[in-house]
Each structure stands twice: as C-alpha cells, then as structure tokens.
Short mmCIF file of C-alpha atoms in Angstrom, two decimals:
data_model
loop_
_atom_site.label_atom_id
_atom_site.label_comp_id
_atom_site.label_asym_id
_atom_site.label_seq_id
_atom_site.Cartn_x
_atom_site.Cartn_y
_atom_site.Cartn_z
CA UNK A 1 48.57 -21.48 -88.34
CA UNK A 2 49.74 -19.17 -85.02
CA UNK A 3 48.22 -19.09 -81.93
CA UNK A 4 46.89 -15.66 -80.17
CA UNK A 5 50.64 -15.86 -78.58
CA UNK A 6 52.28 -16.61 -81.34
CA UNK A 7 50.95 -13.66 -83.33
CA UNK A 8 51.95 -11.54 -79.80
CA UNK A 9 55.26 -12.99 -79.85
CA UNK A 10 55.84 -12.70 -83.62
CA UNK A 11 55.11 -8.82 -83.32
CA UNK A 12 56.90 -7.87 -79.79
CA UNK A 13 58.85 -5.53 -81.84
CA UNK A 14 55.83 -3.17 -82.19
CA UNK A 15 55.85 -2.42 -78.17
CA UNK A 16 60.47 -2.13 -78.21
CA UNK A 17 60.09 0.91 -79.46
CA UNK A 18 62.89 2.70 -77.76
CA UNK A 19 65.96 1.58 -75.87
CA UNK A 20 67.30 2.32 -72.52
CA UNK A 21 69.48 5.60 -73.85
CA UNK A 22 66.01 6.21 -76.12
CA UNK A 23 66.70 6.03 -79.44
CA UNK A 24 64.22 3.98 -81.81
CA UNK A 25 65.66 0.21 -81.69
CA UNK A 26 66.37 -1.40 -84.90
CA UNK A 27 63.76 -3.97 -84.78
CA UNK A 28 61.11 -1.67 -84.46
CA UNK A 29 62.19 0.08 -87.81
CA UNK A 30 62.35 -3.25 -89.45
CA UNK A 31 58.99 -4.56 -88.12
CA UNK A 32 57.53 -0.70 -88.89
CA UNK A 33 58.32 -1.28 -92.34
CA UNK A 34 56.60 -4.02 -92.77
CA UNK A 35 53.77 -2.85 -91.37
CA UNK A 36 53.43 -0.08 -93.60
CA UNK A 37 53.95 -2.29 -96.50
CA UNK A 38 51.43 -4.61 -95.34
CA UNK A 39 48.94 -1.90 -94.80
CA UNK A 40 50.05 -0.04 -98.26
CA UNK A 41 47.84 -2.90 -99.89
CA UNK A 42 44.61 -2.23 -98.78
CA UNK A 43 42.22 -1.03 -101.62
CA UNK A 44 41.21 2.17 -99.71
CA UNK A 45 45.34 2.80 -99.14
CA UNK A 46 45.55 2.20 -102.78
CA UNK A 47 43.08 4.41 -104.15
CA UNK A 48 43.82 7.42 -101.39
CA UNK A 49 47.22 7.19 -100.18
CA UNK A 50 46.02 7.47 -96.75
CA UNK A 51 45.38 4.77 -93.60
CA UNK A 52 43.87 5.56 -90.22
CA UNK A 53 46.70 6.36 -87.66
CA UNK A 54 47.50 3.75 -84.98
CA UNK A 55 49.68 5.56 -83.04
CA UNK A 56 49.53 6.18 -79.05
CA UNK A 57 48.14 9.41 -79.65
CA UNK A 58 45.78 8.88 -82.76
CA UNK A 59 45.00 5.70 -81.74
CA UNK A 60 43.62 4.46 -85.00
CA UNK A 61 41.14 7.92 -84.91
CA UNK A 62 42.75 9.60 -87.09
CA UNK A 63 42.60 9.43 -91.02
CA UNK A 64 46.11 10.19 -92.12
CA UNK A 65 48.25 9.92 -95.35
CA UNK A 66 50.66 7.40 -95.27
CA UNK A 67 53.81 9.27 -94.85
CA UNK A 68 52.09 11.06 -92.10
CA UNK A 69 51.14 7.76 -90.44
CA UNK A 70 55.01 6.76 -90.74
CA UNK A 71 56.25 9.90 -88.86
CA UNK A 72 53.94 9.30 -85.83
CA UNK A 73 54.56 5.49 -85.10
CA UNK A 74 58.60 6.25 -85.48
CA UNK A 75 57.83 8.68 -83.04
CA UNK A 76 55.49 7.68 -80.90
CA UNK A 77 54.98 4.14 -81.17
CA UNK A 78 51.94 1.56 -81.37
CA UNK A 79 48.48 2.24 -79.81
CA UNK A 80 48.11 -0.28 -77.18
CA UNK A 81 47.40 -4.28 -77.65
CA UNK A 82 47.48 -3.63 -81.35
CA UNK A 83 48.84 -6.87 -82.22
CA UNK A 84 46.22 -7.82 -84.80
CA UNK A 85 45.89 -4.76 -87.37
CA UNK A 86 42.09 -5.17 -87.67
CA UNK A 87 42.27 -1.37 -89.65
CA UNK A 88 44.78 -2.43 -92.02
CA UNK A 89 43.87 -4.85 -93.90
CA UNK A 90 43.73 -8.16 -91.18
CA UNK A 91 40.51 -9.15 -89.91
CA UNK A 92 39.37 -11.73 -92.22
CA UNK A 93 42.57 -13.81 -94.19
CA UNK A 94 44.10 -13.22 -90.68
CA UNK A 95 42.26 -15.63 -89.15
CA UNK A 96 42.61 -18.62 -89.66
CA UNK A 97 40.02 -20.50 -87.02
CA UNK A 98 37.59 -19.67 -84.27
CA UNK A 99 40.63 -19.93 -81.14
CA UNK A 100 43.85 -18.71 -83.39
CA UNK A 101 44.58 -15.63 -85.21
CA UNK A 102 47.07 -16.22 -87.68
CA UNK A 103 50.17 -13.95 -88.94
CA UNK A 104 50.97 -15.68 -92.05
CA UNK A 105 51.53 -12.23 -94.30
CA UNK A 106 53.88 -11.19 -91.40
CA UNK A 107 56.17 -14.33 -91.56
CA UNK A 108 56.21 -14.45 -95.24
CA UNK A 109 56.91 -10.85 -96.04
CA UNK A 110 61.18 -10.35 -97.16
CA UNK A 111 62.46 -7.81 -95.14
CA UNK A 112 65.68 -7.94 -97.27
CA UNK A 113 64.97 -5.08 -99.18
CA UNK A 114 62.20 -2.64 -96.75
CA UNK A 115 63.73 1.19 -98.16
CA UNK A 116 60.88 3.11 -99.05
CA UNK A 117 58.05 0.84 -98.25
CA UNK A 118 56.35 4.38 -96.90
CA UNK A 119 57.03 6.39 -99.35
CA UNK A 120 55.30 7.45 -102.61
CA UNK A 121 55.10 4.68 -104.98
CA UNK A 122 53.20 2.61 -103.13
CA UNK A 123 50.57 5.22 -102.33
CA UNK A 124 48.38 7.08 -104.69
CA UNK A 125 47.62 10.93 -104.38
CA UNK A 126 44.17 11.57 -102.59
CA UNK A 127 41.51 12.21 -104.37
CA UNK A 128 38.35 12.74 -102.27
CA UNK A 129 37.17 14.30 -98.42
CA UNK A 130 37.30 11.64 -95.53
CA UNK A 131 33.52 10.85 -95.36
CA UNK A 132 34.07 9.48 -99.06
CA UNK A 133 36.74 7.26 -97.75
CA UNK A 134 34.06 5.59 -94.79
CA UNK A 135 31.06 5.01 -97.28
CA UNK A 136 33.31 3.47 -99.96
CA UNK A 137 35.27 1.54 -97.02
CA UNK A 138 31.78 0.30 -95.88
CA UNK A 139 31.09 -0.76 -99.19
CA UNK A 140 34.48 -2.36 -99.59
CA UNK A 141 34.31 -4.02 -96.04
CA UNK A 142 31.02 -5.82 -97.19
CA UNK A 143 32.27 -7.38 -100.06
CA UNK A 144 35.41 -8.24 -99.16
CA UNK A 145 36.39 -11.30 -100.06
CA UNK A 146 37.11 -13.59 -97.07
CA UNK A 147 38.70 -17.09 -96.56
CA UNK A 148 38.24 -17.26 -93.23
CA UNK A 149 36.16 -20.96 -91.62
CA UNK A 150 35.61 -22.66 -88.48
CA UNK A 151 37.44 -25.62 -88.30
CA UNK A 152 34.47 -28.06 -89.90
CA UNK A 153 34.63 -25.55 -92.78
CA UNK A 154 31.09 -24.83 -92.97
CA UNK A 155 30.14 -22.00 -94.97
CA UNK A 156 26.32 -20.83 -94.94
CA UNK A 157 24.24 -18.36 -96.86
CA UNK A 158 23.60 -14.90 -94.97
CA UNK A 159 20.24 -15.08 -93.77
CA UNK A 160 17.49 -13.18 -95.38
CA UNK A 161 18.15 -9.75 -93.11
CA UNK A 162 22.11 -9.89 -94.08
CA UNK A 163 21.33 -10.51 -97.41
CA UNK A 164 18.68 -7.68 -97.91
CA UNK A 165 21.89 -5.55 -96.03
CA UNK A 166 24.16 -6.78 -98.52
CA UNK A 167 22.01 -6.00 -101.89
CA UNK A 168 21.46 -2.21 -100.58
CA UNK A 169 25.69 -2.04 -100.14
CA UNK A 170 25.41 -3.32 -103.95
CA UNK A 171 23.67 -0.89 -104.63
CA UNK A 172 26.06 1.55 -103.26
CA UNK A 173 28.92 0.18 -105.74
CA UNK A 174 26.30 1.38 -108.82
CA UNK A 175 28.41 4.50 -110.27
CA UNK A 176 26.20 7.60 -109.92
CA UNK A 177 27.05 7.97 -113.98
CA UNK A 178 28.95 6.33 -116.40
CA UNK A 179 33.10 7.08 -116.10
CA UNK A 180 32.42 8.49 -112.91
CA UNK A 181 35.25 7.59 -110.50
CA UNK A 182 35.48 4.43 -107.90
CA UNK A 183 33.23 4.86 -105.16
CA UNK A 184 30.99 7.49 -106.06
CA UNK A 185 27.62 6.37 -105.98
CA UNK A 186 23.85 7.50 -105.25
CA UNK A 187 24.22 5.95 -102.00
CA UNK A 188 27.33 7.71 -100.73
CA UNK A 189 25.91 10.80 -102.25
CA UNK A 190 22.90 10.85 -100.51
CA UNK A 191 24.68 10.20 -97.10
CA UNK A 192 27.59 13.27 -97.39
CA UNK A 193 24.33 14.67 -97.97
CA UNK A 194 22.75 13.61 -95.21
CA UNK A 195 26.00 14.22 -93.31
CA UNK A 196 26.04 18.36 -94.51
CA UNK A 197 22.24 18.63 -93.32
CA UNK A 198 22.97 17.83 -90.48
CA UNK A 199 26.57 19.44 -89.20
CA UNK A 200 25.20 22.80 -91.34
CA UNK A 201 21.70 22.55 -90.06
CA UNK A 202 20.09 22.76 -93.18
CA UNK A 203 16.44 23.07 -93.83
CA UNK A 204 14.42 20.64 -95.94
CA UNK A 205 13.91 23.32 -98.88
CA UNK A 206 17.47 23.95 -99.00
CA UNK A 207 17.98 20.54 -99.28
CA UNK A 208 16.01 20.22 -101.89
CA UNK A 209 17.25 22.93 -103.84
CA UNK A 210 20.72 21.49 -103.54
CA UNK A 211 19.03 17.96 -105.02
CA UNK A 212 17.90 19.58 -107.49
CA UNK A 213 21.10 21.53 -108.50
CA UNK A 214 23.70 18.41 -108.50
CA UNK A 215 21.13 16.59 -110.62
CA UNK A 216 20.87 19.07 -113.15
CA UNK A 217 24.78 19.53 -113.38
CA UNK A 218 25.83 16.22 -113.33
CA UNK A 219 25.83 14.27 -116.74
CA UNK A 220 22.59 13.16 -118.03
CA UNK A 221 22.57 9.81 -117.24
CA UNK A 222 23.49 10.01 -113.34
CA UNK A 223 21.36 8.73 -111.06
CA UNK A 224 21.33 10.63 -107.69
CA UNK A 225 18.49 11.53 -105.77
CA UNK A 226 16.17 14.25 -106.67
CA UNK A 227 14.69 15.45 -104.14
CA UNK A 228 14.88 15.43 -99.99
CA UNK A 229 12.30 13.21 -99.72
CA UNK A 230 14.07 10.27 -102.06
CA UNK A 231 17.93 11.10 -100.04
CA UNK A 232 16.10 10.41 -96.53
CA UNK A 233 14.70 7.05 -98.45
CA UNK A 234 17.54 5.90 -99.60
CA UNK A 235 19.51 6.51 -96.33
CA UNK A 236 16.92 4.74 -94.55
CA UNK A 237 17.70 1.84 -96.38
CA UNK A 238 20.48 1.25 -94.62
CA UNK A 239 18.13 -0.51 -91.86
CA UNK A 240 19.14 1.44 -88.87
CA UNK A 241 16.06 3.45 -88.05
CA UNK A 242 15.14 5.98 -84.32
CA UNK A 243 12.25 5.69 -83.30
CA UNK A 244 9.92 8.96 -81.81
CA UNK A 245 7.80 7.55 -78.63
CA UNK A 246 5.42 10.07 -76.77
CA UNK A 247 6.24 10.70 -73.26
CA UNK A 248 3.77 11.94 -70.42
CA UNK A 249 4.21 16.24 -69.93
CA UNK A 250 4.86 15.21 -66.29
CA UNK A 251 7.53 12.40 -66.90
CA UNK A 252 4.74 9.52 -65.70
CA UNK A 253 4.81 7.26 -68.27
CA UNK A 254 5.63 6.82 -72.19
CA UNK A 255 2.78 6.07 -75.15
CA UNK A 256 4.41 2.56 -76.20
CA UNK A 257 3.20 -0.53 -76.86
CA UNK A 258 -0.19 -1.31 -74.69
CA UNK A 259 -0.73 2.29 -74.16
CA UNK A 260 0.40 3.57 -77.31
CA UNK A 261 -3.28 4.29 -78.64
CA UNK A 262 -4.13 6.60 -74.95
CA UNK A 263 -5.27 9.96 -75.25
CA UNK A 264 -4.13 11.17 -71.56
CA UNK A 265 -1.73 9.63 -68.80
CA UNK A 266 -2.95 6.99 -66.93
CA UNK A 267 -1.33 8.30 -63.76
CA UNK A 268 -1.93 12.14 -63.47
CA UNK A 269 -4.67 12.23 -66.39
CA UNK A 270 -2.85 15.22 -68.03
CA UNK A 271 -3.76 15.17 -71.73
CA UNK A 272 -0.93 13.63 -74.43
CA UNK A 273 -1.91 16.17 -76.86
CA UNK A 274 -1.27 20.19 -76.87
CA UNK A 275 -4.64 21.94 -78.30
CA UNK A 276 -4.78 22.67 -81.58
CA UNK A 277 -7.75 23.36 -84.06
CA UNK A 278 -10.06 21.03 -86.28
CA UNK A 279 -7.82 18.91 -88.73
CA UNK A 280 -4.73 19.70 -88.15
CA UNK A 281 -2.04 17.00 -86.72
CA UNK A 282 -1.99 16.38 -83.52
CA UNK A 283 1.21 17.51 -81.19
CA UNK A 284 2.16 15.72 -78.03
CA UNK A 285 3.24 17.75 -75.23
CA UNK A 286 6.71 15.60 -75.18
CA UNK A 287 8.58 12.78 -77.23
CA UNK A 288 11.24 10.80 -76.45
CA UNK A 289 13.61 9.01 -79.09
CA UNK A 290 15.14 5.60 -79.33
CA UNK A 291 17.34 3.63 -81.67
CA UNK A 292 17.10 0.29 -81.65
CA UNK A 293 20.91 -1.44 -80.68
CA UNK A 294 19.89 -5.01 -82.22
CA UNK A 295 20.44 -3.98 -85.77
CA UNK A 296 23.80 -1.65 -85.01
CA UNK A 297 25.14 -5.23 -82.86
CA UNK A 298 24.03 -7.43 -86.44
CA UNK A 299 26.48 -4.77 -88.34
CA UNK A 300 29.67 -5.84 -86.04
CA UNK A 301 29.33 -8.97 -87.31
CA UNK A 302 27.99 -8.01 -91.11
CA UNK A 303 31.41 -5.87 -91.65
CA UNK A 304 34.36 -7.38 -92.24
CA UNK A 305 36.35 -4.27 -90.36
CA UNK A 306 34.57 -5.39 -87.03
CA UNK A 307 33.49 -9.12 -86.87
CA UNK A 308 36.91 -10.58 -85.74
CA UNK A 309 37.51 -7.80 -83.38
CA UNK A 310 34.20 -8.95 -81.89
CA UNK A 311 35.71 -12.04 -80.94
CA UNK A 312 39.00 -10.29 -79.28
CA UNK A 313 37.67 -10.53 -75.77
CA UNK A 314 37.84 -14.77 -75.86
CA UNK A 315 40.59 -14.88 -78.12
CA UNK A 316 43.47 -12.34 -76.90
CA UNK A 317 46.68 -13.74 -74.79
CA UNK A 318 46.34 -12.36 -71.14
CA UNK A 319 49.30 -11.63 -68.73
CA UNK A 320 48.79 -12.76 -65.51
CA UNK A 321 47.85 -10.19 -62.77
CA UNK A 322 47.69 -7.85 -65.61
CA UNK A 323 44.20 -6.08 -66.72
CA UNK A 324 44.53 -4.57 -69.95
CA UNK A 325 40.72 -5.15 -70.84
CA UNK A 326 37.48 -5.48 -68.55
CA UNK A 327 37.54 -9.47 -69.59
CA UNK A 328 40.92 -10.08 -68.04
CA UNK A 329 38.91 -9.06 -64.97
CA UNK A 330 37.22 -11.64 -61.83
CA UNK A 331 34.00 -9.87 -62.53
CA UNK A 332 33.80 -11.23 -66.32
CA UNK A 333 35.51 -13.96 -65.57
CA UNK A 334 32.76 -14.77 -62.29
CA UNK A 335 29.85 -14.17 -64.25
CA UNK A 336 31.05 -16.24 -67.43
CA UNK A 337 31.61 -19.39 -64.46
CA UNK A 338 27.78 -19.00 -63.16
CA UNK A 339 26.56 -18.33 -66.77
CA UNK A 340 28.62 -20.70 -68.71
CA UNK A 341 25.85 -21.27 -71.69
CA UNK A 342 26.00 -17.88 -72.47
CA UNK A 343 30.31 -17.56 -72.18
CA UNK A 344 29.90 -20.94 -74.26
CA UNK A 345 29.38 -18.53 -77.67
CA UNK A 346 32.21 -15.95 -77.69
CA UNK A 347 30.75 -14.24 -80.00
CA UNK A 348 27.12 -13.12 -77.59
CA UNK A 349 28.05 -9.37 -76.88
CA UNK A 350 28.51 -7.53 -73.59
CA UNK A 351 27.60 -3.98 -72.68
CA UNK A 352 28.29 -1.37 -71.00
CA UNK A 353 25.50 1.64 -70.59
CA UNK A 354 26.38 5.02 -69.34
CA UNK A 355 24.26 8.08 -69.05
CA UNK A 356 24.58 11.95 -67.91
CA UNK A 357 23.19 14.80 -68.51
CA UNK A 358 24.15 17.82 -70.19
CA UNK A 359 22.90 21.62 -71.52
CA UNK A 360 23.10 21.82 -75.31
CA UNK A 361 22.92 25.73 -74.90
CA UNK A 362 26.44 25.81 -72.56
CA UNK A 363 27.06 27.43 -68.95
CA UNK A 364 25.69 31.00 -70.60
CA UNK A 365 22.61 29.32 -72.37
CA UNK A 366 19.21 28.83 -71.04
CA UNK A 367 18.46 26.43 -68.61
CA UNK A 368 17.69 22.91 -70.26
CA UNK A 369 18.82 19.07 -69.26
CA UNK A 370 19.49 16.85 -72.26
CA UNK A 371 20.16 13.17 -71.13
CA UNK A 372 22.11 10.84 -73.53
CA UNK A 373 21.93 6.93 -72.75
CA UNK A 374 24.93 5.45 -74.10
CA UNK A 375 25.35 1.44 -74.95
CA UNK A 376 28.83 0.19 -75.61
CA UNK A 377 29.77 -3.36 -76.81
CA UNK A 378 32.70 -4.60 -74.45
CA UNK A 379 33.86 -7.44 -77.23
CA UNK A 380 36.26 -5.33 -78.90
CA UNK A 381 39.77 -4.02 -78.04
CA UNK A 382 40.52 -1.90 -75.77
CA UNK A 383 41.95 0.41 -78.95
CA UNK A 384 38.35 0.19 -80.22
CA UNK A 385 35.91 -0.58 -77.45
CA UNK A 386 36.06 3.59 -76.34
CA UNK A 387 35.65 4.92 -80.33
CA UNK A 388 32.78 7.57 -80.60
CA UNK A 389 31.72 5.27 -83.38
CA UNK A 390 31.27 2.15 -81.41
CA UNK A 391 29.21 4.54 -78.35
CA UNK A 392 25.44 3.42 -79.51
CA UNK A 393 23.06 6.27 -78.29
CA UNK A 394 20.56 4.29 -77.31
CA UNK A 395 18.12 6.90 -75.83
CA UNK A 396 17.79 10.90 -75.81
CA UNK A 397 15.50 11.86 -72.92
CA UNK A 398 13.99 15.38 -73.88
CA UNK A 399 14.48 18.21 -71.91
CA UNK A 400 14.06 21.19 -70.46
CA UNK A 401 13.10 19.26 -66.95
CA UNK A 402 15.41 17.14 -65.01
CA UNK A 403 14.29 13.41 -65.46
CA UNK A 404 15.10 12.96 -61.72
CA UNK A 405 13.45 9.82 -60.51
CA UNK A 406 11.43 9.48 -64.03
CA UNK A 407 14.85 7.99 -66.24
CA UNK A 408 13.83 4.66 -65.86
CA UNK A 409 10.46 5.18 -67.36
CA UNK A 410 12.42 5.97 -70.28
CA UNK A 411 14.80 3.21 -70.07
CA UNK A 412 11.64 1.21 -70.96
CA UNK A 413 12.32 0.26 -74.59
CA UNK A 414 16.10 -0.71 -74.14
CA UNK A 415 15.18 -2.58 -71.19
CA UNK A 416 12.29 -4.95 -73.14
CA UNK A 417 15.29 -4.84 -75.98
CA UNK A 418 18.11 -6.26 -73.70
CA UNK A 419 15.33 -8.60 -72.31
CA UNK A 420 14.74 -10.25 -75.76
CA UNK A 421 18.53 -10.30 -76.61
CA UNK A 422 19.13 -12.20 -72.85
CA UNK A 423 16.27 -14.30 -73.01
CA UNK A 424 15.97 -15.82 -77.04
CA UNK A 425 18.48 -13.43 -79.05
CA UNK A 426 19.01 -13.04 -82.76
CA UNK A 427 19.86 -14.78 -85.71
CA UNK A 428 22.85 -12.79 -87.10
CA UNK A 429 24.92 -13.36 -90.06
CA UNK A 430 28.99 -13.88 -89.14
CA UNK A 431 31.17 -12.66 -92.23
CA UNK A 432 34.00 -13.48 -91.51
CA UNK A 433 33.03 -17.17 -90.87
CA UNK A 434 30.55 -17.11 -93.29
CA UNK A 435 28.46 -18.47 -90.90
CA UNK A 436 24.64 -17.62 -89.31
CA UNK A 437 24.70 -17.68 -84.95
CA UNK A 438 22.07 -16.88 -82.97
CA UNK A 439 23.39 -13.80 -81.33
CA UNK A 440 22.65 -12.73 -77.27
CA UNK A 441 23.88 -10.14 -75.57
CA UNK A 442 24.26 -9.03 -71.67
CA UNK A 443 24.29 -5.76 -70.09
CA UNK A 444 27.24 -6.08 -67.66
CA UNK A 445 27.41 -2.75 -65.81
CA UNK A 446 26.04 0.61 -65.31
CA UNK A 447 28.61 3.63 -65.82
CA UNK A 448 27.60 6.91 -64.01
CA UNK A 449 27.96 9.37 -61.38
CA UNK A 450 26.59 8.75 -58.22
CA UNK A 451 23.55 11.29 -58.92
CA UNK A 452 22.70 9.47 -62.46
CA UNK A 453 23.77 5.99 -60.26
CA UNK A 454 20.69 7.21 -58.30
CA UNK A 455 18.41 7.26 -60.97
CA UNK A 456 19.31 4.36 -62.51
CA UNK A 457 18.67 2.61 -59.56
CA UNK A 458 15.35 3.79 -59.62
#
C-alpha cells in the first residue's frame, strides 16, 4: 500500500525524459516500457491494438494504436501530473483506500526482459471505427470488476437509479445476433446511429430508411432497432435527457415551473404562442434548452474510467508554492476552511461555469447570437478537467437577439439545480468503492469576458 507520494516518487522517471545534452535518459525507456506493457492489458487494448495517447501533445485525446502511442511518449514525453494512468487500465485495483493510491502492478512488474513490450504480439489488429471503441469501453468500464474498499471494507448495493443504469449497460453487452463480434450490440448500434444523424444532419425519414435497411440485411435473428422512433428510445435510455423550456419573444421571462401553464408573459403581456389555425399544435415564439448536470455528475462516479479521478483534487501530492491545479490554490483552500462540512466529503464536486456567445453561420453568415453555458467539474486532473467531454453544456440560449441583460433569466433552471445540489444533494452510487454517498456540489467561479462577466452579474 503507497501513498499519493509514493506512487509520485515510484514514477519520477515519467517527467526525466531527457538529459542535459537531450537525449532520452535510460530510465525513462525502462519505465516507458512498462507502461506500455501495463497498458497492453486492458481489454479494449486487447481487442483493438490501440490506447488513447498520453503524450504532451495528445494529452490522452487522442485514440492511437499502440506503436503509434510508443513513438510520441519517446518523443515527446508524459502529459502533465499523469502519475496515476486513470486511461490505462488504473483507476479501480489502483487504489487501494480512500487517502492512498497504490502502484502495486508498477513495483511488481520484471523489467529484466522489457524488448518488445510495444510491439505486435501484445496488440491485436483493429477491427472497428473509434466510436465503437467508446460505447464498448462504456460498457466495459461499468462492469469492470473492481477490488477497490474504504478502509472498514464496506461494500453496498448501487442504489435503485445506478442499478436501473447498470441493467440498460447489460443490455448493451446483448450481441445484436448470434456470432456477431464483441461489442456489437443494439445499443451501440443505435448510438453510431444517433452519432451519423447528427454530424450528417440527417432527416428522420432517412433515418428510418437506413433502420430499415441494416435490419433487413443483417441475419435473421438480430435485434437492432427498426425504426427512428425505437433508436431515439433506446438512446434515451441512457438517462441523460435536455429539456425544451419556452422563453418570452422579448427575453422577460421563461414558461417553467409556476408559470409553465401561462398563455402570455406576465411582464410585457406578449402572447407565448405564434398564430396558427384550429387544431393544429401550438408553436411558441421562442424555446430555450437545458440538460440537467445531476445525472452527467452521478456518471463520474457510476464509471469506473472517472470515479477515482474524481477524488484527485483531495488526494494528489502538492509542491509547495507550486499551482499545478485550481485546488493547490488559497481560494479552494479558503473556502474549504469556512465550509469545512462540505470539504469534509472529497468526493462533493466543484464547478466551474463559463459562457460566450458565438454565430453558428461564421463572420460571412447572417447575423445571429448563439450562447452556450458551459459547467465543468474541477475534481479531476488537470489532464482531464479541460476535455470537451467533461465541458457539460448546461444551457443553449436561442438566438438571433443578444440576451444582453436577459441571461440570467435563463440561468434559471441551473441555478434552482445547483441550489438543490448545495442545499440537500444526491444519493449517488461510488463504483469504485462500491459504496452509495450523498453527493453535493458547489459552483466555485464564473469564467467569462468582461461583457458576458456583465451579464452574469445581472
């Protein structure tokens, strides 16, 4: 069992890189080759010969094959504070209690013998497209089999919402026929799917047609969706849906919660519906949309890839008068002295929310203001914390119109949301303790420019 500094000290190699005349050191080789062993086991590794890339410049971003992987750390080194390899393979039989992260693989591997520990027969030829590799690495990550305890060894049932999570991944691991090969399910199907719709911009007949097509030519038995209508079911499943909320022509107010049944604004009386003739649906002048960040902050701790690295922020070895991460800072370390119930958890989440605005049609397009609010969880490494994947849009405020002075009326929703998680939280399953919390979460700062600081100051 190693300490936070032991692991650091046990893996200095990965940050000697080069010497003083700048030529790769020896140790750094050695260590490198263990890495890549280490890493070579993985099941995804295994099945596609490929690892995500954690050099300086990939910065565990890019999905690479292995041999690829070994050119670009010889030559450019570690990504930063990468001591811990949560995206190879650590995360879970790593760790070994709630203040220690432990390197036992490291110590025990024999680096007697490390020639060709990168090379071929350790890695198996690819055989599928990179958004095949995340769902069945989802899949994998929630059933991965984990030894990891707090020191009382308690080990607890997820709680019903986990374990309704859980049964819909199982789901995913059903073949989508019989012989069909590892990973290819209805599920993963139906979110490539999902995934082409969208980047293509695909209508709903099309996708239907294209249903339609890969069930006929698939074997009789298979089982993928059918239709549209059954591929946007099944991906809902997944439990992280947006929500559309009406919004006031004039930027007054939204339609949510006690005024969600009004038929006109409460402050300028404007109407909430356009015109339209006898029995037809009704069309609001303007919607808003907001996802929920509750659910995405359950799945940090519901993946095994993630729910360590959630605790990085308490855990990590700090240098003195060195910031490497916003907790290392007086701010965090001020407001977890005044609010010591909350710092008392390590696993309750901080934030970060940003906002701008943009033109989806470019400088030559017509004139339109699209404004993205962004929520970031600040528990994670600083190799992680800034991934497009961990940026939570929160809120897209509709344009054409400025929001001006009016972006806190749509701030609404997240605001009541951070409320609840401040105030009484969430229970939320911990998988790599095994172990249900009751999850809060803070929103530490504001990220703008000083126009958007305007507006969020109301």
């Amino acid at each position: 069992m190693s300490s936070a500094s032991d692991v650091c000290r046990q893996r200095r190699w990965m940050y000697m890189h080069k010497d003083s005349d700048g030529n790769v050191t020896q140790e750094f080789i050695n260590g490198l080759e263990i890495f890549m062993y280490e890493a070579g086991q993985t099941p995804l590794t295994i099945e596609t010969g490929k690892m995500f890339c954690p050099c300086r410049k990939c910065k565990n971003t890019r999905f690479a094959l292995s041999d690829t992987v070994w050119k670009h750390l010889l030559n450019r080194g570690f990504t930063a504070h990468y001591y811990i390899w949560f995206q190879h393979g650590e995360g879970s039989y790593c760790h070994q209690n709630e203040e220690s992260s432990s390197n036992n693989n490291y110590e025990a591997v024999d680096c007697a013998e490390p020639s060709n520990l990168h090379c071929g027969d350790h890695y198996h030829p690819d055989h599928g497209g990179l958004e095949h590799d995340r769902i069945h690495g989802m899949v994998t990550d929630a059933f991965h089999e984990t030894t990891t305890s707090f020191a009382d060894n308690t080990v607890e049932e997820p709680n019903l919402d986990a374990k309704r999570f859980y049964e819909m991944l199982d789901a995913a691991n059903q073949p989508i026929y019989d012989g069909c090969r590892e990973g290819l399910s209805k599920l993963s199907l139906a979110s490539r799917m999902m995934t082409i719709k969208t980047y293509h911009n695909l209508g709903d007949v099309c996708m239907d047609a294209w249903a339609e097509l890969l069930k006929e030519y698939l074997p009789e038995d298979n089982v993928s969706a059918e239709s549209y209508y059954e591929i946007q079911k099944l991906v809902f499943s997944l439990g992280l849906p947006s929500k559309m909320i009406d919004v006031c022509i004039d930027n007054c107010m939204i339609y949510w919660k006690d005024d969600a049944q009004l038929q006109e604004c409460r402050f300028c009386k404007k109407p909430r519906y356009k015109p339209q003739g006898s029995g037809r649906n009704k069309i609001p002048y303007q919607r808003m949309w907001y996802l929920s960040i509750t659910d995405r902050l359950k799945r940090l701790y519901q993946s095994e890839r993630t729910a360590v690295a959630m605790r990085w922020h308490a855990e990590h070895s700090q240098t003195d008068g060195e910031i490497s991460h916003p907790s290392d800072a007086k701010a965090w370390k001020h407001f977890q002295m005044v609010h010591s119930d909350f710092a008392r958890n390590i696993r309750n989440v901080y934030l970060g929310l940003c906002t701008d605005g943009f033109s989806p049609f470019g400088i030559s397009g017509r004139q339109y203001s699209l404004w993205p609010v962004i929520v970031t969880p600040y528990n994670l490494p600083p190799g992680m914390c800034m991934e497009k994947e961990f940026l939570f849009l929160s809120i897209l405020v509709p344009g054409p119109k400025h929001p001006k002075r009016s972006l806190d009326v749509f701030l609404q929703p997240l605001i009541h949301e951070l409320k609840e998680l401040w105030y009484t939280g969430v229970r939320t399953y911990d998988c790599s303790v095994k172990r249900n919390f009751t999850m809060k979460a803070v929103l530490m700062w504001t990220i703008s420019d000083f126009p958007a600081y305007g507006m969020l100051s109301g």
